[in-house]
Amino acid sequence: MKSLAELEKIRNEEKKKMNLRDIKHGYQIVVGMGTCGINAGARDVLMAIVDEVDKKDLRDVTVTISGCIGECEYEPVVKVIDTKGKEFIYGKVTAETGKKIVDEHVMNNKVVQDMLLEKYKG
Amino acid sequence: MAIRTEIIVCGGTGCMSSNSQDIKNEFEKQLKALKLDKEVNVIMSGCFGLCEKGPVVVVYPDTIFYAHMTVGDVEEICREHILKGRVVERKAYKEATEDDVMKIKKFREINFYAKQKRMALRNCGMINPFDIKEAIGHDGYKALGKVLTEMTPQEVIDVISKSGLRGRGGAGFPTGLKWSLAAKNDVKQKYMICNADEGDPGAFMDRAVLEGDPHSVIEAMAIAGYAIGASQGYVYVRAEYPLAVERLNFAIKQAYEYGLLGKHIFGTKFSFDLEARLGAGAFVCGEETALMASIEGERGMPRNKPPFPANCGLWQKPTIINNVETLANVPQIILNGAEWFASIGTEKSKGTKVFALGGKINNTGLLEIPMGTTLREVIYEIGGGIPKGKQFKAVQTGGPSGGCLTAKHLDTPIDYDNLTALGSMMGSGGMIVMDEDNCMVDVARFFLEFTVDESCGKCTPCREGTRRMLEILEKITKGKGEMEDLEELRDLANTIKDSALCGLGQTAPNPVLSTLNNFYDEYVAHVKDKVCPAGVCKALIKYYITDACKGCGLCKRNCPAQAISGELKQQHHIDTTKCIKCGACKASCKFGAIITK
Amino acid sequence: MSNEKITKVNVTINGKTVEVPSNYTILEAAKVAGVDIPRLCFLKGINANSACRLCVVEIEKMRGLKNSCTVTVADGMVVRTNTEKVKKAVKRNLELLAGNHKFECWKCPREHNCEFLRLLRKFNIPNVIGEHPETFSRKDTITNITDAMVIDSSKCVLCGRCISACEKLAGTGVLNFNFRGSHTYVAPALNHNLDDAGCIYCGKCIQACPVGAIREKDDIDQAKELVENEDFYTVVCIAPAVRAALGEEFGYKIGTNVEGKIYAALDKLGFDDITDVNFGADVTIMEEATEFMQRFTKYLNGEKVVLPMFTSCSPGWIRYIETYYPQYLENLSSCKSPQQMHGALVKHYYADKIGVDKNKIKVISVMPCIAKKYEAKREEMEVDGIRDVDLVLTTRELARWIKREEIPFTELNDLKPTSPLAKYTGAGAIFGATGGVMEAALRTVRDTLEKQDYKDVDIKAVRGVDKDIKEAKLNVAGHEVYVAVVHGAANFPEMFRRIEEGKKQYAFVEFMGCTGGCINGGGQPIVPSYIADDVNVKDLRAKVLYNVDKKCELRKSHENPAVKEVYKEFLKEPCGKLSHKLLHTHYHQKDKYSK
């Protein structure tokens, strides 16, 4: 390596690659897995959300999975926790709508109202 | 999909000797079987520090901390946690809360880490030491780049001086000042040496840095070389650290491949070569002049100072020798500034210090705290207190060169000058906690035995004097001591401190003097009453069976000296003339009926 | 290391201020101030590793005690050597050393000049430490015994002076510390026997030792047995260098010639006949000069011949070349040393002359050298089953023997021996100084080749004890001849380098194992370090020999009438058949660490 610019390039690439280990202060997205979740297609949802977060380079956002939260009819379920700790639970999420949650809610703080679990429950 | 989970397995020596390499391999195997290997990354890092809970595995971004991992646990974790999101609670780290309920604590919530400020250890447990790109991703070599393109050597020295960084190897000499002494010599060939000989028993701070973040040391060596005008560096690492040696050598090789060592670094005029040199089992080679003699191929014996190494060192050229931990702080100081570093710590002791906490303590391991943290905080809040509810007795700092501090010193803020004023020293960071079951005379004997064995033999007071001191201590622990012996002990100790040639000899009497001053009564008990109050010195304790004895006969069967007699269901009796004090009876008694007095 | 100019600085020691050069150590400055600081491991120019810690002093503004042997002075420095702290450190460290020292002072060769005993006396040190049976006391005494010398760790104070002397003066570095801590001992690696460890027996280690830990092999009792045995006719012969130094053992100033008293003492000890190796030296010149002239003439005739020729009278040098440069063995003169030639002539010529059975004659030589003990025992040093020399004593052993017999040496009247084998010329006398052999040989070569009788016999170009290698270009019988004189084994590699380089065609080179020549041999009286620091011992002793030479009526070996008679009556001619049988020998390659 012959220049600081080259070093910086590697640094930036690696920072992104190791991003999962950093302390994050932003939104948390928890995708419900568990057997019923996986059966309902939660893995596709997870894949879509993870890829979207990666594509949009949202470094401060955490994406994790959890076990079944007990809303099996509404699987796949996705929980979003904002920076103040308020929880929003989405139901019947698909890969498409998962992406939407990231773009609208997580990135722009616009809750996707019609996908909220309480909306499904009526 | 992109990587969504990272599993970091601890690859420090402690966890490695508990098969953490196999654990890592098992993770890779299980993840592949579950077809998760494209979205989950497994890496091996350096030491996490909470060695008591090892082998350690941390899962990101969840920051779940799994403790006491075994290969058998891996499959469950992969299936339950990684695939289905259900944390395996039985393996997750838990702490007792106020109402004594055990609650899972995530990695950054753990009490052990809460009061720490990991600066020298910032990358240990966070990166793969075999991948230079990860070090770079964590700002590795950024400081070197800044130094070589934006700063003059004098400016580098000024920053280090202003930061207040002092040598972390034990002496606490101001690093910036040391560098300036070598820099002002107008000599073409100079040398930079990193002292990684870490010989204190119970100390493994430097080991963790070399195993977990070797690039921070390599980068700091190059920065120091630039500052003082040295083109060649050596890392003198003890051969008893095979993992550290392997990872250091690998890291050096990678650094050369990336052009971060060698000719014209970053295209500037500065060239720097680095290689590792191994020690061969001599504690004295941690002394800087003996270390240089060793590198030169001579017998590892200390030399006179003056001349000081900064003027006349390795092969008589100006040489700077710095400790691993001192160097590990350098890149951050360059990047964040002298004021940032000086804002941490106390007035005369800036920054943090890594301690290796061991002995009678719940959380054995490595911790890094800002200078000024009290001993009480370290032992009780970070260390988790004394196990089995025993009473704290003393804490030894500075290894065989240091002294012990007692309960009345617990609220002392830790810094170089405070510890020295109390008759101990910071040392390299070894901190050994002792409870009511430790005999302080025996502790002094233990440390002196070490120094007697490690003395190079060159100068009269250390070679002959410490041996005679050890004889007296052994005499005392065998119950043959007299009051004059205590005076002789003190007298010899002072002569050795005054006239020994090097630091090993000059500080060897410290554990004895410190225990004599703080625990004089215990010595007198051994000498006058022929009793060991803590029940440790074999010759002075006797084993007795109390009336709690149920007559089961288990102790009698376990006694290798046939010293126990007694009928079934009758109280048994130990013949103290036959007893060899092995303790097998006490260990086997289910009724706690065997005691030592 | 700074190349600062040396200035004058003021130093205050125990309240007395003195002005000394800025490169002086505190020890040297103290001497100027009249303050004697105890020291044990310091040996000027050889060893300054500050190991003994006896020379520690208090320096104002510096904490702890510092060793005065290497710390240099600074302007305004204030030093105290008499504080309680310093006095305690000295006393306790001496006590600690005593705790591991086996005291056999009455038997020890250093009884009268032991540097350790001197300090124990001076500071009145109790011998309490290490006396209890359960304490450590260098329990496994390591010894290393050879024909010439002995290492005895029970007396070693681990000062390191012998190690440095071997490294710096012999250049062979045979000795070092083994193990560490209280188990340290000095010896070749893993105490391999010295004889097979590349040691050349130059004895510089013995001369450096402050105590009796490394010493000559003591053969006094064997000598006594020989003398007391009425069956034997004991012939004693003394080397050139002995007379220049033996007096030091009896209080004479360094550089006093006590030749007459030595002969008297030998008579009192009971020897049957007294001769002088200076005679043997004269014979050596006859043989060696002839051998040289034979080689040189061949060279001038364009015949193939090995040059330069090397002298062969220093057995330490012989061990050196056999071990380290065996490829040059053919350069060596085939002559035996004066000791061996003398002994051979006593047995096979003198015996008949005085009518004594040659099997009943015992030759005891007194040498300044410990390698001579080994040389006398070499396989080749015998003729027809009869050893040339039966026993070798060093100068020191002779002195001890005289003292044990309570002979009042200083009150003896000079004795002049009557034996023809005690007659010598000035050329024989100067063998003991570096350059002496060369000068003696050249005196005879010049006269013979040029068929002259030179009156001006001094060849000053090859004299001098301080320059390591002396070279001279001489004109001999119309030819330009380069000769060289090298002394001290550490300088031998440089001489070989010059020979190989070929810039100068050397014809003749004198090699001496000891710096200064035999007057500074491993068997000579040991001058304690605190005296030797300031005195040029080699120069003072060498002057004795050159004075003997100057006062001699006959100063060329071929003029010695006793020598002339040997050839007339017996040998016939130098390098003839009988000479070759009795007075010449061969050398072989010697391995080390082979056994």
PDB file of C-alpha atoms in Angstrom, chain B residues 121-230:
ATOM      1  CA  LEU B 121      -7.364  -3.609  25.201  1.00  0.00           C
ATOM      2  CA  ARG B 122      -9.851  -1.872  22.888  1.00  0.00           C
ATOM      3  CA  ASN B 123      -9.503  -4.451  20.129  1.00  0.00           C
ATOM      4  CA  CYS B 124      -9.017  -7.551  22.257  1.00  0.00           C
ATOM      5  CA  GLY B 125     -12.121  -9.644  21.823  1.00  0.00           C
ATOM      6  CA  MET B 126     -13.291  -7.421  18.982  1.00  0.00           C
ATOM      7  CA  ILE B 127     -11.123  -8.359  16.006  1.00  0.00           C
ATOM      8  CA  ASN B 128      -9.472 -11.325  14.399  1.00  0.00           C
ATOM      9  CA  PRO B 129      -5.742 -10.896  15.057  1.00  0.00           C
ATOM     10  CA  PHE B 130      -4.922 -12.893  11.931  1.00  0.00           C
ATOM     11  CA  ASP B 131      -6.609 -10.375   9.659  1.00  0.00           C
ATOM     12  CA  ILE B 132      -4.787  -7.092   9.245  1.00  0.00           C
ATOM     13  CA  LYS B 133      -7.814  -5.649   7.445  1.00  0.00           C
ATOM     14  CA  GLU B 134      -9.888  -5.893  10.620  1.00  0.00           C
ATOM     15  CA  ALA B 135      -7.187  -4.019  12.521  1.00  0.00           C
ATOM     16  CA  ILE B 136      -7.203  -1.397   9.782  1.00  0.00           C
ATOM     17  CA  GLY B 137     -10.984  -1.243   9.981  1.00  0.00           C
ATOM     18  CA  HIS B 138     -10.605  -0.323  13.634  1.00  0.00           C
ATOM     19  CA  ASP B 139      -8.291   2.587  12.771  1.00  0.00           C
ATOM     20  CA  GLY B 140      -5.152   0.479  12.632  1.00  0.00           C
ATOM     21  CA  TYR B 141      -2.200   2.316  11.027  1.00  0.00           C
ATOM     22  CA  LYS B 142      -4.238   5.515  10.716  1.00  0.00           C
ATOM     23  CA  ALA B 143      -2.050   7.093  13.388  1.00  0.00           C
ATOM     24  CA  LEU B 144       1.093   5.964  11.589  1.00  0.00           C
ATOM     25  CA  GLY B 145      -0.197   7.556   8.420  1.00  0.00           C
ATOM     26  CA  LYS B 146      -0.891  10.795  10.237  1.00  0.00           C
ATOM     27  CA  VAL B 147       2.511  10.790  11.888  1.00  0.00           C
ATOM     28  CA  LEU B 148       4.440  10.161   8.690  1.00  0.00           C
ATOM     29  CA  THR B 149       2.604  12.702   6.545  1.00  0.00           C
ATOM     30  CA  GLU B 150       1.615  15.486   8.941  1.00  0.00           C
ATOM     31  CA  MET B 151       4.015  15.468  11.898  1.00  0.00           C
ATOM     32  CA  THR B 152       7.711  15.897  12.543  1.00  0.00           C
ATOM     33  CA  PRO B 153       9.476  13.519  14.910  1.00  0.00           C
ATOM     34  CA  GLN B 154       9.673  16.271  17.521  1.00  0.00           C
ATOM     35  CA  GLU B 155       5.947  16.904  17.239  1.00  0.00           C
ATOM     36  CA  VAL B 156       5.280  13.232  17.876  1.00  0.00           C
ATOM     37  CA  ILE B 157       7.465  13.324  20.978  1.00  0.00           C
ATOM     38  CA  ASP B 158       5.689  16.473  22.168  1.00  0.00           C
ATOM     39  CA  VAL B 159       2.270  14.843  21.884  1.00  0.00           C
ATOM     40  CA  ILE B 160       3.382  11.795  23.842  1.00  0.00           C
ATOM     41  CA  SER B 161       5.032  13.982  26.471  1.00  0.00           C
ATOM     42  CA  LYS B 162       1.991  16.208  26.866  1.00  0.00           C
ATOM     43  CA  SER B 163      -0.274  13.212  27.201  1.00  0.00           C
ATOM     44  CA  GLY B 164       1.506  12.176  30.378  1.00  0.00           C
ATOM     45  CA  LEU B 165       1.944   8.568  29.239  1.00  0.00           C
ATOM     46  CA  ARG B 166       4.234   6.717  31.653  1.00  0.00           C
ATOM     47  CA  GLY B 167       5.897   3.327  31.203  1.00  0.00           C
ATOM     48  CA  ARG B 168       3.500   0.507  31.933  1.00  0.00           C
ATOM     49  CA  GLY B 169       6.193  -2.096  32.542  1.00  0.00           C
ATOM     50  CA  GLY B 170       6.519  -1.123  36.163  1.00  0.00           C
ATOM     51  CA  ALA B 171       8.885   1.806  36.570  1.00  0.00           C
ATOM     52  CA  GLY B 172       6.469   4.434  35.268  1.00  0.00           C
ATOM     53  CA  PHE B 173       9.104   6.546  33.545  1.00  0.00           C
ATOM     54  CA  PRO B 174       7.568   9.297  31.335  1.00  0.00           C
ATOM     55  CA  THR B 175       7.537   7.865  27.818  1.00  0.00           C
ATOM     56  CA  GLY B 176       7.827  11.154  25.954  1.00  0.00           C
ATOM     57  CA  LEU B 177      10.857  12.128  27.988  1.00  0.00           C
ATOM     58  CA  LYS B 178      12.503   8.774  27.315  1.00  0.00           C
ATOM     59  CA  TRP B 179      11.940   9.138  23.580  1.00  0.00           C
ATOM     60  CA  SER B 180      13.386  12.646  23.576  1.00  0.00           C
ATOM     61  CA  LEU B 181      16.601  11.401  25.234  1.00  0.00           C
ATOM     62  CA  ALA B 182      17.234   9.009  22.351  1.00  0.00           C
ATOM     63  CA  ALA B 183      16.039  11.433  19.692  1.00  0.00           C
ATOM     64  CA  LYS B 184      18.604  14.049  20.614  1.00  0.00           C
ATOM     65  CA  ASN B 185      21.525  11.713  19.858  1.00  0.00           C
ATOM     66  CA  ASP B 186      22.889  12.556  16.433  1.00  0.00           C
ATOM     67  CA  VAL B 187      23.636   8.968  15.486  1.00  0.00           C
ATOM     68  CA  LYS B 188      22.540   7.234  12.296  1.00  0.00           C
ATOM     69  CA  GLN B 189      21.705   3.823  13.665  1.00  0.00           C
ATOM     70  CA  LYS B 190      19.233   3.630  16.523  1.00  0.00           C
ATOM     71  CA  TYR B 191      16.996   0.845  17.783  1.00  0.00           C
ATOM     72  CA  MET B 192      13.470   0.527  19.074  1.00  0.00           C
ATOM     73  CA  ILE B 193      12.705  -2.416  21.323  1.00  0.00           C
ATOM     74  CA  CYS B 194       9.391  -3.666  22.692  1.00  0.00           C
ATOM     75  CA  ASN B 195       9.770  -5.514  25.981  1.00  0.00           C
ATOM     76  CA  ALA B 196       7.305  -8.395  25.805  1.00  0.00           C
ATOM     77  CA  ASP B 197       9.152 -10.606  28.271  1.00  0.00           C
ATOM     78  CA  GLU B 198       6.365 -10.263  30.891  1.00  0.00           C
ATOM     79  CA  GLY B 199       7.911 -12.480  33.551  1.00  0.00           C
ATOM     80  CA  ASP B 200       5.877 -11.580  36.663  1.00  0.00           C
ATOM     81  CA  PRO B 201       4.010 -14.655  37.854  1.00  0.00           C
ATOM     82  CA  GLY B 202       0.300 -14.060  37.360  1.00  0.00           C
ATOM     83  CA  ALA B 203       0.688 -11.276  34.809  1.00  0.00           C
ATOM     84  CA  PHE B 204      -0.711 -11.720  31.321  1.00  0.00           C
ATOM     85  CA  MET B 205      -1.627  -8.240  30.172  1.00  0.00           C
ATOM     86  CA  ASP B 206       0.996  -8.011  27.473  1.00  0.00           C
ATOM     87  CA  ARG B 207       0.155 -11.518  26.357  1.00  0.00           C
ATOM     88  CA  ALA B 208      -3.437 -10.499  25.738  1.00  0.00           C
ATOM     89  CA  VAL B 209      -2.416  -7.477  23.688  1.00  0.00           C
ATOM     90  CA  LEU B 210      -0.010  -9.490  21.536  1.00  0.00           C
ATOM     91  CA  GLU B 211      -2.516 -12.309  21.055  1.00  0.00           C
ATOM     92  CA  GLY B 212      -5.499 -10.086  20.415  1.00  0.00           C
ATOM     93  CA  ASP B 213      -4.204  -6.910  18.776  1.00  0.00           C
ATOM     94  CA  PRO B 214      -0.611  -7.348  17.580  1.00  0.00           C
ATOM     95  CA  HIS B 215      -0.977  -4.612  14.986  1.00  0.00           C
ATOM     96  CA  SER B 216      -1.382  -1.918  17.621  1.00  0.00           C
ATOM     97  CA  VAL B 217       2.099  -2.791  18.887  1.00  0.00           C
ATOM     98  CA  ILE B 218       3.581  -2.985  15.393  1.00  0.00           C
ATOM     99  CA  GLU B 219       2.102   0.383  14.516  1.00  0.00           C
ATOM    100  CA  ALA B 220       3.346   1.934  17.757  1.00  0.00           C
ATOM    101  CA  MET B 221       6.855   0.581  17.170  1.00  0.00           C
ATOM    102  CA  ALA B 222       6.932   2.254  13.760  1.00  0.00           C
ATOM    103  CA  ILE B 223       5.652   5.513  15.233  1.00  0.00           C
ATOM    104  CA  ALA B 224       8.283   5.368  17.965  1.00  0.00           C
ATOM    105  CA  GLY B 225      10.972   4.530  15.408  1.00  0.00           C
ATOM    106  CA  TYR B 226       9.999   7.610  13.439  1.00  0.00           C
ATOM    107  CA  ALA B 227      10.015   9.780  16.548  1.00  0.00           C
ATOM    108  CA  ILE B 228      13.441   8.735  17.783  1.00  0.00           C
ATOM    109  CA  GLY B 229      15.108   8.093  14.424  1.00  0.00           C
ATOM    110  CA  ALA B 230      15.342   4.315  14.546  1.00  0.00           C
TER     111      ALA B 230
END
